[in-house]
Coordinates of C-alpha atoms and ligand atoms in Angstrom, one line a residue:
X1 CA -38.1 211.1 156.9
X2 CA -37.4 209.2 153.7
X3 CA -40.1 206.5 154.2
X4 CA -42.6 205.9 151.5
X5 CA -45.8 207.9 152.2
X6 CA -48.8 208.1 149.9
X7 CA -49.3 211.5 148.3
X8 CA -52.8 212.9 147.8
X9 CA -52.5 214.3 144.3
X10 CA -56.0 215.2 143.0
X11 CA -55.1 216.3 139.6
X12 CA -54.9 214.1 136.5
X13 CA -52.0 215.6 134.5
X14 CA -52.7 213.4 131.4
X15 CA -56.3 214.7 131.3
X16 CA -55.3 218.3 131.7
X17 CA -52.4 217.9 129.2
X18 CA -54.8 216.9 126.4
X19 CA -57.0 220.1 126.7
X20 CA -56.9 222.7 123.8
X21 CA -58.4 226.2 123.4
X22 CA -60.3 226.8 120.2
X23 CA -60.8 230.4 119.4
X24 CA -62.6 232.1 116.5
X25 CA -60.9 235.5 116.3
X26 CA -61.7 238.9 114.8
X27 CA -64.2 240.1 117.4
X28 CA -63.9 243.3 119.2
X29 CA -63.8 242.7 123.0
X30 CA -66.2 244.8 125.0
X31 CA -67.5 244.9 128.6
X32 CA -66.2 244.5 132.2
X33 CA -63.7 242.0 133.7
X34 CA -62.7 241.5 137.3
X35 CA -59.1 241.0 137.9
X36 CA -58.2 238.1 140.3
X37 CA -55.7 238.0 143.1
X38 CA -52.0 237.7 142.1
X39 CA -50.6 234.2 141.6
X40 CA -47.1 235.5 142.5
X41 CA -48.4 236.8 145.8
X42 CA -50.8 234.0 146.8
X43 CA -48.2 231.3 146.6
X44 CA -45.7 233.1 148.8
X45 CA -48.4 234.0 151.4
X46 CA -49.5 230.4 151.6
X47 CA -45.8 229.4 152.1
X48 CA -45.6 232.1 154.9
X49 CA -48.5 230.5 156.7
X50 CA -46.1 227.6 157.6
X51 CA -44.2 230.0 159.8
X52 CA -46.8 229.7 162.6
X53 CA -48.9 227.1 164.3
X54 CA -51.9 229.5 164.3
X55 CA -54.5 229.8 161.5
X56 CA -54.0 232.1 158.6
X57 CA -56.8 233.1 156.3
X58 CA -56.4 234.5 152.8
X59 CA -59.1 236.0 150.6
X60 CA -58.9 237.0 146.9
X61 CA -56.8 233.9 146.2
X62 CA -57.0 233.0 142.5
X63 CA -58.6 229.7 141.7
X64 CA -55.6 228.4 139.6
X65 CA -53.7 225.2 139.1
X66 CA -50.6 226.5 140.9
X67 CA -52.5 227.3 144.0
X68 CA -54.1 223.9 144.0
X69 CA -50.7 222.2 143.6
X70 CA -49.2 224.2 146.4
X71 CA -52.3 223.4 148.7
X72 CA -51.7 219.6 147.9
X73 CA -47.9 219.9 148.7
X74 CA -48.8 221.7 152.0
X75 CA -51.3 219.0 152.9
X76 CA -48.8 216.3 152.3
X77 CA -46.4 218.1 154.6
X78 CA -49.1 218.0 157.3
X79 CA -50.6 221.5 157.0
X80 CA -54.4 221.7 157.4
X81 CA -55.6 223.5 154.3
X82 CA -59.2 224.4 154.1
X83 CA -61.0 225.9 151.1
X84 CA -64.3 227.2 152.8
X85 CA -65.4 229.4 149.9
X86 CA -64.3 230.2 146.4
X87 CA -61.1 232.4 146.6
X88 CA -60.6 231.8 150.3
X89 CA -58.0 229.5 151.9
X90 CA -57.4 228.8 155.5
X91 CA -54.1 227.2 156.6
X92 CA -52.9 225.9 159.9
X93 CA -49.4 224.4 160.2
X94 CA -49.5 222.7 163.7
X95 CA -46.8 220.2 163.4
X96 CA -45.2 219.3 160.1
X97 CA -43.6 215.8 160.5
X98 CA -43.1 215.3 156.8
X99 CA -40.6 217.9 155.7
X100 CA -40.2 216.7 152.2
X101 CA -41.2 218.5 148.9
X102 CA -41.3 215.8 146.3
X103 CA -40.1 216.0 142.7
X104 CA -43.7 215.6 141.4
X105 CA -44.6 219.0 143.1
X106 CA -41.5 220.8 142.0
X107 CA -41.7 219.6 138.4
X108 CA -45.1 221.1 138.2
X109 CA -44.3 224.3 139.8
X110 CA -41.1 226.0 140.4
X111 CA -42.6 228.2 143.1
X112 CA -42.7 225.2 145.4
X113 CA -39.1 226.1 146.1
X114 CA -40.5 229.0 148.2
X115 CA -41.0 226.4 151.0
X116 CA -37.3 226.1 151.5
X117 CA -36.9 229.3 153.7
X118 CA -40.0 229.0 155.9
X119 CA -39.8 225.3 156.6
X120 CA -36.1 225.5 157.3
X121 CA -36.6 228.5 159.7
X122 CA -39.5 226.9 161.6
X123 CA -38.6 223.2 161.7
X124 CA -34.8 223.3 161.2
X125 CA -34.7 220.9 158.3
X126 CA -36.3 220.1 154.9
X127 CA -35.6 218.1 151.9
X128 CA -36.8 219.8 148.7
X129 CA -36.6 218.9 145.1
X130 CA -34.9 221.0 142.5
X131 CA -37.7 222.7 140.7
X132 CA -38.9 222.7 137.2
X133 CA -41.8 225.0 136.4
X134 CA -41.9 227.0 133.2
X135 CA -39.5 226.1 130.4
X136 CA -38.0 229.5 130.2
X137 CA -34.2 229.6 130.4
X138 CA -32.1 227.7 132.9
X139 CA -34.0 229.1 136.0
X140 CA -31.5 227.9 138.6
X141 CA -32.1 228.2 142.3
X142 CA -28.5 228.9 143.3
X143 CA -29.3 232.3 144.8
X144 CA -31.9 230.9 147.1
X145 CA -29.4 228.3 148.4
X146 CA -26.7 230.9 148.9
X147 CA -29.1 233.1 150.8
X148 CA -29.9 230.3 153.2
X149 CA -26.3 229.5 153.7
X150 CA -25.7 233.2 154.5
X151 CA -28.3 232.7 157.3
X152 CA -26.3 229.6 158.7
X153 CA -28.0 226.7 156.9
X154 CA -26.2 223.6 155.9
X155 CA -27.3 222.4 152.5
X156 CA -26.2 219.4 150.4
X157 CA -27.4 218.6 146.9
X158 CA -27.9 214.9 146.1
X159 CA -29.9 213.1 143.5
X160 CA -32.0 216.1 142.5
X161 CA -32.8 217.1 146.1
X162 CA -31.5 219.7 148.4
X163 CA -31.0 218.4 151.9
X164 CA -31.2 221.5 154.1
X165 CA -30.5 221.8 157.9
X166 CA -30.3 224.6 160.4
X167 CA -28.3 223.5 163.3
X168 CA -29.9 225.1 166.4
X169 CA -31.6 228.0 164.8
X170 CA -31.0 230.0 161.7
X171 CA -29.0 233.2 162.5
X172 CA -29.5 236.7 161.0
X173 CA -27.0 237.7 158.4
X174 CA -26.2 239.9 155.4
X175 CA -27.7 238.4 152.2
X176 CA -26.2 240.1 149.2
X177 CA -27.6 239.0 145.8
X178 CA -25.4 239.4 142.8
X179 CA -28.5 240.2 140.8
X180 CA -32.2 240.9 141.6
X181 CA -34.3 237.8 142.3
X182 CA -37.9 238.0 143.3
X183 CA -38.4 234.5 144.9
X184 CA -34.8 234.6 146.2
X185 CA -35.7 237.9 148.1
X186 CA -38.9 236.3 149.4
X187 CA -37.2 233.0 150.5
X188 CA -34.6 234.9 152.4
X189 CA -37.3 237.1 154.1
X190 CA -39.4 234.0 155.0
X191 CA -36.3 232.4 156.6
X192 CA -35.0 235.5 158.4
X193 CA -38.3 236.4 160.2
X194 CA -37.7 233.5 162.5
X195 CA -33.9 233.6 162.6
X196 CA -31.8 234.7 165.6
X197 CA -30.8 238.3 165.1
X198 CA -30.7 241.0 162.4
X199 CA -30.8 240.3 158.6
X200 CA -30.2 242.7 155.7
X201 CA -31.2 241.7 152.2
X202 CA -29.9 243.7 149.3
X203 CA -30.5 244.4 146.5
X204 CA -34.0 243.3 147.4
X205 CA -36.7 242.9 144.7
X206 CA -39.2 245.7 144.6
X207 CA -42.1 243.8 143.0
X208 CA -45.5 244.7 144.6
X209 CA -46.0 241.1 145.5
X210 CA -42.9 241.3 147.6
X211 CA -44.4 244.2 149.5
X212 CA -47.7 242.3 149.9
X213 CA -45.7 239.5 151.6
X214 CA -44.0 242.1 153.8
X215 CA -47.4 243.4 154.9
X216 CA -48.7 240.0 155.8
X217 CA -45.5 239.1 157.7
X218 CA -46.0 242.3 159.7
X219 CA -49.5 241.2 160.5
X220 CA -48.1 237.9 161.7
X221 CA -45.9 240.0 164.1
X222 CA -42.6 239.8 162.2
X223 CA -40.3 242.7 162.3
X224 CA -39.6 243.2 158.7
X225 CA -39.3 246.5 156.8
X226 CA -38.2 247.9 153.4
X227 CA -35.7 250.4 154.7
X228 CA -34.7 251.7 151.3
X229 CA -36.1 250.9 147.8
X230 CA -33.6 248.0 147.4
X231 CA -33.0 247.0 151.0
X232 CA -35.2 244.9 153.4
X233 CA -34.2 244.6 157.1
X234 CA -35.4 242.0 159.5
X235 CA -35.2 241.5 163.2
X236 CA -35.8 237.7 163.8
X237 CA -38.6 236.7 166.2
X238 CA -39.0 233.4 168.1
X239 CA -42.7 233.0 167.2
X240 CA -45.2 234.5 164.8
X241 CA -49.0 234.5 165.0
X242 CA -51.8 233.8 162.6
X243 CA -53.2 236.6 160.4
X244 CA -55.8 237.4 157.8
X245 CA -54.9 238.9 154.4
X246 CA -56.5 239.9 151.1
X247 CA -54.2 239.0 148.2
X248 CA -53.1 242.1 146.1
X249 CA -54.6 242.1 142.5
X250 CA -52.8 240.5 139.6
X251 CA -51.0 243.2 137.7
X252 CA -49.9 240.7 135.0
X253 CA -53.5 239.6 134.4
X254 CA -54.5 243.2 134.3
X255 CA -51.9 243.8 131.6
X256 CA -53.0 240.8 129.6
X257 CA -56.6 242.1 129.5
X258 CA -55.4 245.6 128.6
X259 CA -53.6 244.1 125.6
X260 CA -56.6 242.0 124.7
X261 CA -58.6 245.2 124.4
X262 CA -55.8 246.7 122.4
X263 CA -55.4 243.9 119.8
X264 CA -59.1 243.6 119.2
X265 CA -59.7 247.4 119.0
X266 CA -62.0 246.9 122.0
X267 CA -63.3 248.8 124.9
X268 CA -62.9 247.1 128.3
X269 CA -63.2 248.1 131.9
X270 CA -61.1 246.2 134.5
X271 CA -62.4 246.1 138.0
X272 CA -60.2 245.6 141.1
X273 CA -57.3 246.5 139.0
X274 CA -53.9 247.7 140.4
X275 CA -53.1 250.8 138.3
X276 CA -50.3 251.8 140.6
X277 CA -48.4 248.6 139.9
X278 CA -48.5 249.0 136.1
X279 CA -46.4 252.2 135.6
X280 CA -43.8 251.0 133.1
X281 CA -46.5 248.9 131.2
X282 CA -48.9 251.9 131.0
X283 CA -46.0 254.0 129.5
X284 CA -45.7 251.4 126.7
X285 CA -49.5 251.6 126.1
X286 CA -49.2 255.4 125.9
X287 CA -46.4 255.1 123.3
X288 CA -48.4 252.6 121.3
X289 CA -51.5 254.6 121.4
X290 CA -53.9 252.5 123.4
X291 CA -55.9 254.8 125.6
X292 CA -56.0 253.8 129.3
X293 CA -57.6 255.6 132.2
X294 CA -57.1 254.8 135.8
X295 CA -59.9 255.2 138.4
X296 CA -59.7 254.2 142.1
X297 CA -59.9 250.4 141.5
X298 CA -60.8 250.4 137.9
X299 CA -58.9 250.7 134.6
X300 CA -60.7 251.8 131.4
X301 CA -59.2 250.8 128.1
X302 CA -60.4 252.2 124.8
X303 CA -58.7 251.0 121.6
X304 CA -61.6 251.6 119.3
X305 CA -59.8 254.6 117.8
X306 CA -57.3 252.1 116.3
X307 CA -60.0 251.4 113.6
X308 CA -59.2 255.0 112.2
X309 CA -55.7 255.7 113.3
X310 CA -53.1 252.9 113.4
X311 CA -51.3 252.0 116.7
X312 CA -47.7 252.8 116.7
X313 CA -44.8 250.4 117.2
X314 CA -42.2 251.1 120.0
X315 CA -39.1 249.5 121.5
X316 CA -39.3 247.8 124.8
X317 CA -36.9 246.5 127.4
X318 CA -37.9 244.2 130.4
X319 CA -36.4 244.9 133.8
X320 CA -37.0 244.0 137.4
X321 CA -39.8 246.2 139.0
X322 CA -40.3 249.2 138.7
X323 CA -39.1 248.4 135.2
X324 CA -41.3 246.7 132.6
X325 CA -42.3 243.2 133.8
X326 CA -40.9 240.3 131.9
X327 CA -44.2 238.5 132.4
X328 CA -45.9 241.2 130.3
X329 CA -43.3 241.0 127.4
X330 CA -45.2 238.2 125.6
X331 CA -48.6 240.0 125.6
X332 CA -46.9 243.2 124.5
X333 CA -45.2 241.4 121.6
X334 CA -48.7 240.4 120.3
X335 CA -49.7 244.0 120.3
X336 CA -46.5 245.1 118.6
X337 CA -47.3 242.7 115.7
X338 CA -50.4 244.9 115.2
X339 CA -48.7 248.3 115.4
X340 CA -47.2 250.3 112.5
X341 CA -43.4 250.2 112.1
X342 CA -40.5 248.2 113.5
X343 CA -40.4 247.5 117.2
X344 CA -37.3 246.2 119.1
X345 CA -37.7 243.8 122.0
X346 CA -35.0 243.4 124.6
X347 CA -35.7 240.7 127.2
X348 CA -33.1 241.2 129.9
X349 CA -34.5 239.0 132.8
X350 CA -34.8 235.5 131.3
X351 CA -32.9 233.7 128.7
X352 CA -35.1 232.0 125.9
X353 CA -38.3 233.9 126.8
X354 CA -38.5 234.9 123.2
X355 CA -38.7 231.4 121.8
X356 CA -42.4 231.3 121.8
X357 CA -42.4 234.1 119.2
X358 CA -41.9 231.3 116.6
X359 CA -45.5 230.3 117.3
X360 CA -46.7 233.9 116.8
X361 CA -44.9 233.8 113.5
X362 CA -46.9 230.7 112.5
X363 CA -50.0 233.0 112.8
X364 CA -48.5 235.5 110.4
X365 CA -46.5 237.9 112.5
X366 CA -43.3 239.2 111.1
X367 CA -40.8 238.4 113.8
X368 CA -37.0 238.1 113.8
X369 CA -35.4 236.5 116.8
X370 CA -31.8 237.8 116.7
X371 CA -30.6 236.0 119.9
X372 CA -31.9 234.8 123.2
X373 CA -32.5 238.4 124.4
X374 CA -33.4 240.3 121.3
X375 CA -36.2 240.3 118.7
X376 CA -37.6 242.6 116.1
X377 CA -41.2 242.8 115.2
X378 CA -42.5 244.4 112.0
X379 CA -46.2 245.5 111.9
X380 CA -48.9 245.6 111.3
X381 CA -49.3 242.1 110.0
X382 CA -52.8 240.5 109.7
X383 CA -52.8 237.4 111.8
X384 CA -54.5 234.2 110.8
X385 CA -55.8 231.1 112.5
X386 CA -53.3 228.2 113.0
X387 CA -52.5 225.3 115.2
X388 CA -50.1 226.3 117.8
X389 CA -48.5 225.0 121.0
X390 CA -48.1 226.6 124.4
X391 CA -44.7 226.2 126.0
X392 CA -45.2 228.3 129.2
X393 CA -47.8 230.2 131.2
X394 CA -47.3 233.7 129.8
X395 CA -46.7 232.7 126.3
X396 CA -49.9 230.7 126.5
X397 CA -52.0 233.7 127.5
X398 CA -50.3 235.6 124.7
X399 CA -51.2 233.1 122.1
X400 CA -54.8 233.4 123.2
X401 CA -54.5 237.2 122.6
X402 CA -53.1 236.5 119.1
X403 CA -55.9 234.2 118.3
X404 CA -58.5 236.7 119.5
X405 CA -56.9 239.3 117.0
X406 CA -56.6 236.7 114.1
X407 CA -58.9 236.0 111.3
X408 CA -60.2 232.5 111.4
X409 CA -60.0 229.7 114.0
X410 CA -56.9 228.9 116.1
X411 CA -56.4 225.7 118.0
X412 CA -54.0 226.1 120.9
X413 CA -52.6 222.9 122.5
X414 CA -51.1 222.8 126.0
X415 CA -53.9 224.7 127.8
X416 CA -52.7 223.3 131.2
X417 CA -50.0 225.9 131.1
X418 CA -52.4 228.8 131.2
X419 CA -54.6 227.2 133.9
X420 CA -51.5 227.2 136.1
X421 CA -51.8 231.0 136.5
X422 CA -55.0 232.5 135.0
X423 CA -58.3 232.1 136.8
X424 CA -61.2 231.2 134.5
X425 CA -59.5 232.8 131.5
X426 CA -61.8 231.3 129.0
X427 CA -64.9 232.4 130.9
X428 CA -63.6 235.9 131.3
X429 CA -62.9 236.3 127.6
X430 CA -66.3 234.8 126.8
X431 CA -67.9 237.4 128.9
X432 CA -66.2 240.1 126.9
X433 CA -67.7 238.7 123.7
X434 CA -64.9 236.4 122.5
X435 CA -65.6 233.0 120.9
X436 CA -63.4 230.6 122.9
X437 CA -63.9 227.0 123.9
X438 CA -62.0 224.6 126.1
X439 CA -62.0 221.2 124.5
X440 CA -60.3 217.8 125.0
X441 CA -57.7 217.4 122.3
X442 CA -58.9 215.6 119.3
X443 CA -62.6 216.6 119.5
Ligands
LIG501 C1 -40.7 235.6 139.7 C2 -42.1 235.3 139.2 C3 -42.1 235.2 137.7 C4 -41.4 236.5 137.1 C5 -40.0 236.6 137.7 C6 -39.3 237.9 137.2 C7 -43.0 234.0 141.0 C8 -43.6 232.8 141.4 N1 -42.6 234.0 139.6 O1 -39.9 234.4 139.3 O2 -43.5 235.2 137.3 O3 -41.2 236.3 135.7 O4 -40.1 236.7 139.1 O5 -40.1 239.0 137.5 O6 -43.1 234.9 141.7 N2 -31.8 233.4 138.9 C9 -30.7 232.7 139.1 N3 -30.5 232.0 140.3 C10 -31.6 231.9 141.2 C11 -32.7 232.7 141.0 C12 -32.9 233.4 139.9 O7 -29.8 232.8 138.3 O8 -31.4 231.3 142.2 C13 -32.0 234.2 137.6 C14 -33.2 233.7 136.9 O9 -32.8 232.6 136.0 C15 -33.6 235.0 136.1 C16 -33.3 236.1 137.1 O10 -32.4 235.5 138.1 O11 -32.7 235.2 135.0 C17 -34.5 236.6 137.9 O12 -35.3 235.6 138.3 P1 -36.2 235.7 139.6 O13 -36.5 237.2 139.9 O14 -35.6 234.9 140.7 O15 -37.5 235.0 139.1 P2 -38.5 234.1 140.0 O16 -38.5 234.7 141.4 O17 -38.2 232.7 139.8

């Protein structure tokens, strides 16, 4: 299993790394934008396809870098991954003889660790690298490893790799998390659906993407159910079958475009948008004064009134779902820099997810970072163009929002972070009337 084997990486990281966004701000966004499928659902669904030898078909898959990286990792493992049309992927995991997830994959994308549970459950062994991903906080994987151990796995850690084995078959068990973890819950579920016996996972994460995964697993023939808001119960099966699934829309992308309309005093309609999944976020929009109306699959945002009546600051606190998503904290902070008064931000989920506010400050925002979990934003402050650097995915999208609201031209380095998770973000903003270009750095 440890022999050298060529990998088929298609991407050229150096080329991608050198890309910048150049944005001329100060234009009101207007028009319609279609929301893509959720990154945080698509990646787990693709991992779930390794639980069966039969074909699985996914539609509404976002065309993003993380999906491309996971597709490459899966191909290297021996999974047939077809991409017959844009946003459609078909996967068949006949026999995976190479149960190894390399450092190159994990360093690009923390979510590659989601392969631990399904590969261990189906093939009884896997060697998987300790993941990197976003540079936010420590982001350990101890809870995933403990969950696998609770299901009978033997796991050693050597030289940056987890060596995991399931002697015989994984067995059902009680997985108790000391704190809510989204991918930890998903990894435990993906392992337990093929384990011998009954598993209880609690407290289980309640994010809509977890429920999207449950729905797909049920289509595969798994006996898995959310038996209370924070408990998932599973009766393991010996075999699962192939299934088709449409990926749930991306609530984080939707929130990002709602804020884009807010900070540019624009009027934007979101299509295929998941209003039901945005409860806490829409509460913040109401407090701030951005008008949002939900239709069946559309969301209409109108912030043109902000020309006449200033938006209001408010205090926010992130929490696991159904609380306010930590992934929407950075976009909301951009909005709070444009609202009247003092807003307090309490980031409870990750450490160091406020560091990027330093870049927002370079654009003219009045921001105080008190500690790794608390910040204060005083507004409104006119933003101006600057040269800024993206450190992670969500902060990257938020710097684009700030640049759209700013006077003058902003150059944003580190565009590759944004391509990891947002489909055609520059084209979507262009179609709403923004002036945004993607350029090789130095041009
Ligand atoms: C997922 C999302 C990410 C989102 C986050 C919280 C994906 C691919 N990513 O990340 O976009 O921001 O949920 O909604 O779905 N923790 C540990 N040990 C572990 C696992 C987590 O200490 O083994 C900690 C984390 O450092 C963090 C907290 O638990 O402080 C919650 O993290 P978790 O819910 O696991 O986030 P992810 O699933 O990695």
